[in-house]
mmCIF file of C-alpha atoms in Angstrom:
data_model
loop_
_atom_site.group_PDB
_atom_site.id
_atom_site.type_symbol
_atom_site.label_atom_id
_atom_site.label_comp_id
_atom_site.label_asym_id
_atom_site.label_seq_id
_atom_site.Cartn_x
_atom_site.Cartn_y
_atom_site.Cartn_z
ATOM 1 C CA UNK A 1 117.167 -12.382 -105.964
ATOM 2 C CA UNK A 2 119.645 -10.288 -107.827
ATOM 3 C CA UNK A 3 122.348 -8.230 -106.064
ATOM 4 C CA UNK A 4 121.029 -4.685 -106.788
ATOM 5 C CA UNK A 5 117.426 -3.319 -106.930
ATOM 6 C CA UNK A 6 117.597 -1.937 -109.937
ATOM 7 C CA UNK A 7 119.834 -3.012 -113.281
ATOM 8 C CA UNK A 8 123.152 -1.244 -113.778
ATOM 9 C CA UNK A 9 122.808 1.257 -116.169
ATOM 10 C CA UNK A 10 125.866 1.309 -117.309
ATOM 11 C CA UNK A 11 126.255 -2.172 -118.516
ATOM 12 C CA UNK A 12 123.229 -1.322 -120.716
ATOM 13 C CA UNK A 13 124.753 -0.332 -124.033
ATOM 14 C CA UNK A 14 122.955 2.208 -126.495
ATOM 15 C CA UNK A 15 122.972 -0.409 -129.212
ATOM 16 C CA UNK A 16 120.399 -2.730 -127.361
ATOM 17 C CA UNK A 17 118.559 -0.101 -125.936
ATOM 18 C CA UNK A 18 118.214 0.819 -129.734
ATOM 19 C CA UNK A 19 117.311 -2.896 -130.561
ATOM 20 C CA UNK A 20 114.606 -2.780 -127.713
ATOM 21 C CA UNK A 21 112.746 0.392 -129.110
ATOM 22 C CA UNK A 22 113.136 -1.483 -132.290
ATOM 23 C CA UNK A 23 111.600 -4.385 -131.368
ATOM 24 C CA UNK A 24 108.785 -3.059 -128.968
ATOM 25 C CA UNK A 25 105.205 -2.111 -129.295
ATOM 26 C CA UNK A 26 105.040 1.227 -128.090
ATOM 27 C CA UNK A 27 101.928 3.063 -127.168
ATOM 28 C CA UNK A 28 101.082 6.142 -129.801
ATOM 29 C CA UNK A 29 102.880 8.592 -126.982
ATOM 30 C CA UNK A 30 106.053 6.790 -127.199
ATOM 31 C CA UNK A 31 105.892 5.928 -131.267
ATOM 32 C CA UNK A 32 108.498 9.138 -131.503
ATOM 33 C CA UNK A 33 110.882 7.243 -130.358
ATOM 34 C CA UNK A 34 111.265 4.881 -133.789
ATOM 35 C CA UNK A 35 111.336 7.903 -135.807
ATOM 36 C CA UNK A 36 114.645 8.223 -137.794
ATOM 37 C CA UNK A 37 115.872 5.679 -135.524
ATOM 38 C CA UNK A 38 119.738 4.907 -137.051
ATOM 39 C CA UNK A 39 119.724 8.628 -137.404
ATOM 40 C CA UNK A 40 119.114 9.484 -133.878
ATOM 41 C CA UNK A 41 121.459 7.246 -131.975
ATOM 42 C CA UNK A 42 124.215 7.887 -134.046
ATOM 43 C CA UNK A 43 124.105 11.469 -133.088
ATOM 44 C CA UNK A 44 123.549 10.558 -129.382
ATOM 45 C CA UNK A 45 126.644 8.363 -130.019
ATOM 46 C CA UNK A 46 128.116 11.172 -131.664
ATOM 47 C CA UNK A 47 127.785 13.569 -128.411
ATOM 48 C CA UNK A 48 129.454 10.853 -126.257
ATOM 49 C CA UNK A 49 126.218 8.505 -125.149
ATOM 50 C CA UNK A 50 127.404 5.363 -124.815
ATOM 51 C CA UNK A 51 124.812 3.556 -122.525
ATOM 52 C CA UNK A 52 122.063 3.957 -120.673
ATOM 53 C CA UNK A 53 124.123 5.838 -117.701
ATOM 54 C CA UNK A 54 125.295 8.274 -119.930
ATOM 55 C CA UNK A 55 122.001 9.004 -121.402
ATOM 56 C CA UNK A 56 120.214 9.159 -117.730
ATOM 57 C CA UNK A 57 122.877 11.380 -117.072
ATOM 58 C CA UNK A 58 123.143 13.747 -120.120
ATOM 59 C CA UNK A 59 118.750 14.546 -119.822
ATOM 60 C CA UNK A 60 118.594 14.239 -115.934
ATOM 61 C CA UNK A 61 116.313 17.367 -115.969
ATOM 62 C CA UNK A 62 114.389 19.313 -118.457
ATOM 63 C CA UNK A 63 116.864 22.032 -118.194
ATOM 64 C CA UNK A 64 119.510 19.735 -119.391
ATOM 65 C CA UNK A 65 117.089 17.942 -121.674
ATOM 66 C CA UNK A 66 116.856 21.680 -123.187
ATOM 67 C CA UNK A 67 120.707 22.403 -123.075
ATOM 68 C CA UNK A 68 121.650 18.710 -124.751
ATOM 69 C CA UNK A 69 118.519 19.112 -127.647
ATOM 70 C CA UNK A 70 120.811 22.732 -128.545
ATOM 71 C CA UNK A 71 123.912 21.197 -128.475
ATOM 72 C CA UNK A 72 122.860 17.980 -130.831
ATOM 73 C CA UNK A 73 120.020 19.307 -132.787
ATOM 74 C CA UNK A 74 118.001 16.501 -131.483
ATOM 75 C CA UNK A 75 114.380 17.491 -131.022
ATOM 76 C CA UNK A 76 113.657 18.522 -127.169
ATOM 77 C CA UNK A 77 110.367 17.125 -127.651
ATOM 78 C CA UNK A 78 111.828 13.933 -128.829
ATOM 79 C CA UNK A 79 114.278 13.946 -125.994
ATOM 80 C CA UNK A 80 112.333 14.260 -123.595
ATOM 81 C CA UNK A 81 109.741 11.142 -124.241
ATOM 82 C CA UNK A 82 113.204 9.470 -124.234
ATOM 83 C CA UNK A 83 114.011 10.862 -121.032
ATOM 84 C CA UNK A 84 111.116 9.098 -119.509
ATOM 85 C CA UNK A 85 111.976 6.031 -122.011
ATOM 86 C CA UNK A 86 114.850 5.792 -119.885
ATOM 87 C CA UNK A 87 113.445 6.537 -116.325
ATOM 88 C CA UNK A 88 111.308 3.582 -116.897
ATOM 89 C CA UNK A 89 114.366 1.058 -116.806
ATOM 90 C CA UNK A 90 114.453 2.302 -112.899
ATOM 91 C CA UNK A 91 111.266 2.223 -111.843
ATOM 92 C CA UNK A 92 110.715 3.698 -108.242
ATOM 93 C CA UNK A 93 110.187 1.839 -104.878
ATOM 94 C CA UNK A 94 106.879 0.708 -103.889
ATOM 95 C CA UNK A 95 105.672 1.957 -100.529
ATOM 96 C CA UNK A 96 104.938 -1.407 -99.180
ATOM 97 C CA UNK A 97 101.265 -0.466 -97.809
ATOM 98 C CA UNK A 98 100.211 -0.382 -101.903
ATOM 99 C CA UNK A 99 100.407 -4.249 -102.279
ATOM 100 C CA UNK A 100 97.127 -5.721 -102.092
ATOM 101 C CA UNK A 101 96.149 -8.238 -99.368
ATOM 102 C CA UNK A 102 99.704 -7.452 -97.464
ATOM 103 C CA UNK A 103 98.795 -7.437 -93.446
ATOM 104 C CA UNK A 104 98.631 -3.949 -91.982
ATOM 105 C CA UNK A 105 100.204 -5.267 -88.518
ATOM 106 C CA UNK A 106 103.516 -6.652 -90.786
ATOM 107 C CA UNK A 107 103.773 -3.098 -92.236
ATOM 108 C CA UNK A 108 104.104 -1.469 -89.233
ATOM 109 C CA UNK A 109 106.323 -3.553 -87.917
ATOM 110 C CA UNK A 110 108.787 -3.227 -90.861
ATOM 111 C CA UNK A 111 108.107 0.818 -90.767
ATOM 112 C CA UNK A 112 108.851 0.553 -87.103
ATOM 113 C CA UNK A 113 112.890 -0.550 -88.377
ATOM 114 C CA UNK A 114 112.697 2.331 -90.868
ATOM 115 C CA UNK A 115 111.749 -0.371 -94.063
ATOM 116 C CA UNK A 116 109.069 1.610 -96.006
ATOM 117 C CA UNK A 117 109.513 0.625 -99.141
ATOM 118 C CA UNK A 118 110.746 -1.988 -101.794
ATOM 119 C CA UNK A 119 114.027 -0.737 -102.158
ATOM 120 C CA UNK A 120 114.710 -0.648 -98.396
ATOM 121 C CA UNK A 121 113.150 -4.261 -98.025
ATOM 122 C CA UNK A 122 115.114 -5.379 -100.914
ATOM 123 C CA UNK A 123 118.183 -5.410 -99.131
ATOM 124 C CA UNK A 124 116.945 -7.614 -96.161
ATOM 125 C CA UNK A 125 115.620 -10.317 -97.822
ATOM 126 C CA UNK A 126 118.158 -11.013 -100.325
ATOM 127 C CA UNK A 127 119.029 -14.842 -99.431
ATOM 128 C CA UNK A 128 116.440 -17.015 -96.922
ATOM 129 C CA UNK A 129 118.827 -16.590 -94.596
ATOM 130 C CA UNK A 130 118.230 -12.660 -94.185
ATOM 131 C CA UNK A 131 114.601 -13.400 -94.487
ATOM 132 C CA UNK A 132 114.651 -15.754 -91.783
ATOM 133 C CA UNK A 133 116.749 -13.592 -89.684
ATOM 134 C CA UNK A 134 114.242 -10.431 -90.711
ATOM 135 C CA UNK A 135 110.934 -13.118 -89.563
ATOM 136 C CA UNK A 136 112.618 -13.841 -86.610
ATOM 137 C CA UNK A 137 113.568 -10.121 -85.144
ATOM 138 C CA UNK A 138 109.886 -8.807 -86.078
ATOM 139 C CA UNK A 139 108.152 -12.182 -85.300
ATOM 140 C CA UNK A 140 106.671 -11.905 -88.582
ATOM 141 C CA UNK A 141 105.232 -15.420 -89.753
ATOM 142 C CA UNK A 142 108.299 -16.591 -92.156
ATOM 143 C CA UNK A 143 105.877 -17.114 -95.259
ATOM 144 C CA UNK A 144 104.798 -13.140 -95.423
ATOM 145 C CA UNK A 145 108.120 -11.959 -95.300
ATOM 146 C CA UNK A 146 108.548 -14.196 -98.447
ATOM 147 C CA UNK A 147 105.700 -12.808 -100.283
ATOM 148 C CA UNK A 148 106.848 -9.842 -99.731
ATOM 149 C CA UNK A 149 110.364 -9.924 -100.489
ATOM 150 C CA UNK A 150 108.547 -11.772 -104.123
ATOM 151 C CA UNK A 151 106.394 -8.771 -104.464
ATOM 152 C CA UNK A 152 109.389 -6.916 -103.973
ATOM 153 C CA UNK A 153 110.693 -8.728 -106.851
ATOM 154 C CA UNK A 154 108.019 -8.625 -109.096
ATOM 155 C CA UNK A 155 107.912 -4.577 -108.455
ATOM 156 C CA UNK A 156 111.108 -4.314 -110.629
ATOM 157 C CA UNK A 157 109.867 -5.101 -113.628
ATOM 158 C CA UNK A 158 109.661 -2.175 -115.862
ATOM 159 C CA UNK A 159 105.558 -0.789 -115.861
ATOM 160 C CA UNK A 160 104.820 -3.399 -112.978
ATOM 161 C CA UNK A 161 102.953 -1.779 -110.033
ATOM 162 C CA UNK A 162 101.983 -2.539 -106.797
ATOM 163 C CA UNK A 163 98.553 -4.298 -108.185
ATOM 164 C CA UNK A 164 100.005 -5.945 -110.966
ATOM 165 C CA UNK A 165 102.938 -7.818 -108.712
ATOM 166 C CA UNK A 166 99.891 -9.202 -106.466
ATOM 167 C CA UNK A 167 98.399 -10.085 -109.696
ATOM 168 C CA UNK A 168 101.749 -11.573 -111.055
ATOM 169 C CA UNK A 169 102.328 -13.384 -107.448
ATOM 170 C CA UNK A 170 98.619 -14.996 -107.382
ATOM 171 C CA UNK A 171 99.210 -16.695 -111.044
ATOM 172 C CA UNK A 172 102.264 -18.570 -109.775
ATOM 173 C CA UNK A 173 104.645 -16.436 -111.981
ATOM 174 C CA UNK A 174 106.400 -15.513 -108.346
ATOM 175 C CA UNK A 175 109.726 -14.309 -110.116
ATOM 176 C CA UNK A 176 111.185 -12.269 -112.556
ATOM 177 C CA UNK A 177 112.956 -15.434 -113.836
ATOM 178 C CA UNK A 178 109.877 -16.749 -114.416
ATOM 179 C CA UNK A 179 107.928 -13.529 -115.877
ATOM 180 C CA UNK A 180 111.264 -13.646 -118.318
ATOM 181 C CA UNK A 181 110.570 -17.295 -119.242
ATOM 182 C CA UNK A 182 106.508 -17.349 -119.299
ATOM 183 C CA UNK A 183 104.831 -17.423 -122.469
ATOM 184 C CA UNK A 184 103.704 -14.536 -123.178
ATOM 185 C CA UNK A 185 99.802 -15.575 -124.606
ATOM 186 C CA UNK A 186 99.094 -18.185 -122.403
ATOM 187 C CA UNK A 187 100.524 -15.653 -119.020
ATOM 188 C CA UNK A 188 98.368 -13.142 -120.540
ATOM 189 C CA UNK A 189 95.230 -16.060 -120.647
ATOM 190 C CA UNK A 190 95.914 -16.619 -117.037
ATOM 191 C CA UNK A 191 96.456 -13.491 -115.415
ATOM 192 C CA UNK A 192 92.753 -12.249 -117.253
ATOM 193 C CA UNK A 193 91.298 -15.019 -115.651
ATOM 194 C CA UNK A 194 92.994 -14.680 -112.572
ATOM 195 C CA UNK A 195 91.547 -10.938 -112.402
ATOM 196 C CA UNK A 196 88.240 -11.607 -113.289
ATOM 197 C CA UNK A 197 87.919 -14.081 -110.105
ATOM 198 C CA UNK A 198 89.278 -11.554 -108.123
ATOM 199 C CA UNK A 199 88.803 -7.835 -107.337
ATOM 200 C CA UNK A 200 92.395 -6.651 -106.493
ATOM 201 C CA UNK A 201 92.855 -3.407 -104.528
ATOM 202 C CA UNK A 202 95.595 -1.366 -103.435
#
């Protein structure tokens, strides 16, 4: 598993974030966001955005949303769809209960150490050792602690709930390395198949 939870904003430059609105097939509420594309991002480059931090940073809240839109002559409405363009690169934790066929008893016993959620189980299970180790203190059966630290995982993906991971995790694409590698028709094939069999709830 990667080091941190979530990527590092800052090491995500404006120029492929630019590439990746580009590229994408955005649903009609997000289609703004192509609009006078090479325009846009040079003024945001203009007013000192140089990566994804810097954007995150620069429309934190509508307020400053507001106060940046005055002082760029962006659009606010345009700024703030990409406000919550951006929010979706960080995606927050998953309360653990909200997984689909996870035991109730192995819940409790990770609330019961204060780990609620994805982000605070993230950083036990990095390596097998520290799931191991995690099994071991809880006596929670080795192999559920894996499929959760996987669901975990899967979580990260930008627009992938709690559902969706269990969905992911059922089809054998277990990883984000291997959600990044799939292809993409015959993953799609599988995972409709895989949910008609099955009637997943949260």
């Amino acid at each position: 598993m990667k080091e941190d939870y979530h990527i590092d904003l800052e090491k995500f430059p404006l120029n492929r974030f630019k590439k990746e609105l580009s590229e994408s097939e955005l649903i009609p509420s997000r289609k703004i966001l192509k609009e006078k594309i090479n325009e846009r991002f040079e003024i945001l480059e203009n007013n000192g955005i140089g990566n994804l931090q810097d954007l995150k940073v620069s429309l934190k809240t509508p307020k400053k949303t507001r106060e940046f839109a005055g002082k760029s002559g962006l659009p606010e409405d345009y700024l703030l769809i990409l406000r919550r363009e951006v929010n979706s690169y960080t995606p927050n934790p998953v309360n653990l209960e909200k997984f689909p066929g996870v035991e109730k008893e192995t819940v409790n016993k990770l609330k019961s150490v204060g780990i609620k959620n994805t982000a605070h189980l993230f950083k036990k299970v990095k390596t097998p050792e520290d799931r191991i180790k995690l099994a071991a203190e809880l006596e929670i059966p080795e192999e559920e602690i894996l499929e959760l630290a996987k669901l975990t995982d899967l979580s990260r993906i930008k627009w992938v709930g709690p559902v969706s991971a269990r969905i992911f995790l059922d089809s054998g694409i277990d990883t984000v390395e291997k959600v990044s590698e799939a292809d993409a028709g015959s993953f799609y094939k599988k995972l409709v198949e895989l949910n008609q069999k099955k009637v997943y709830q949260s």
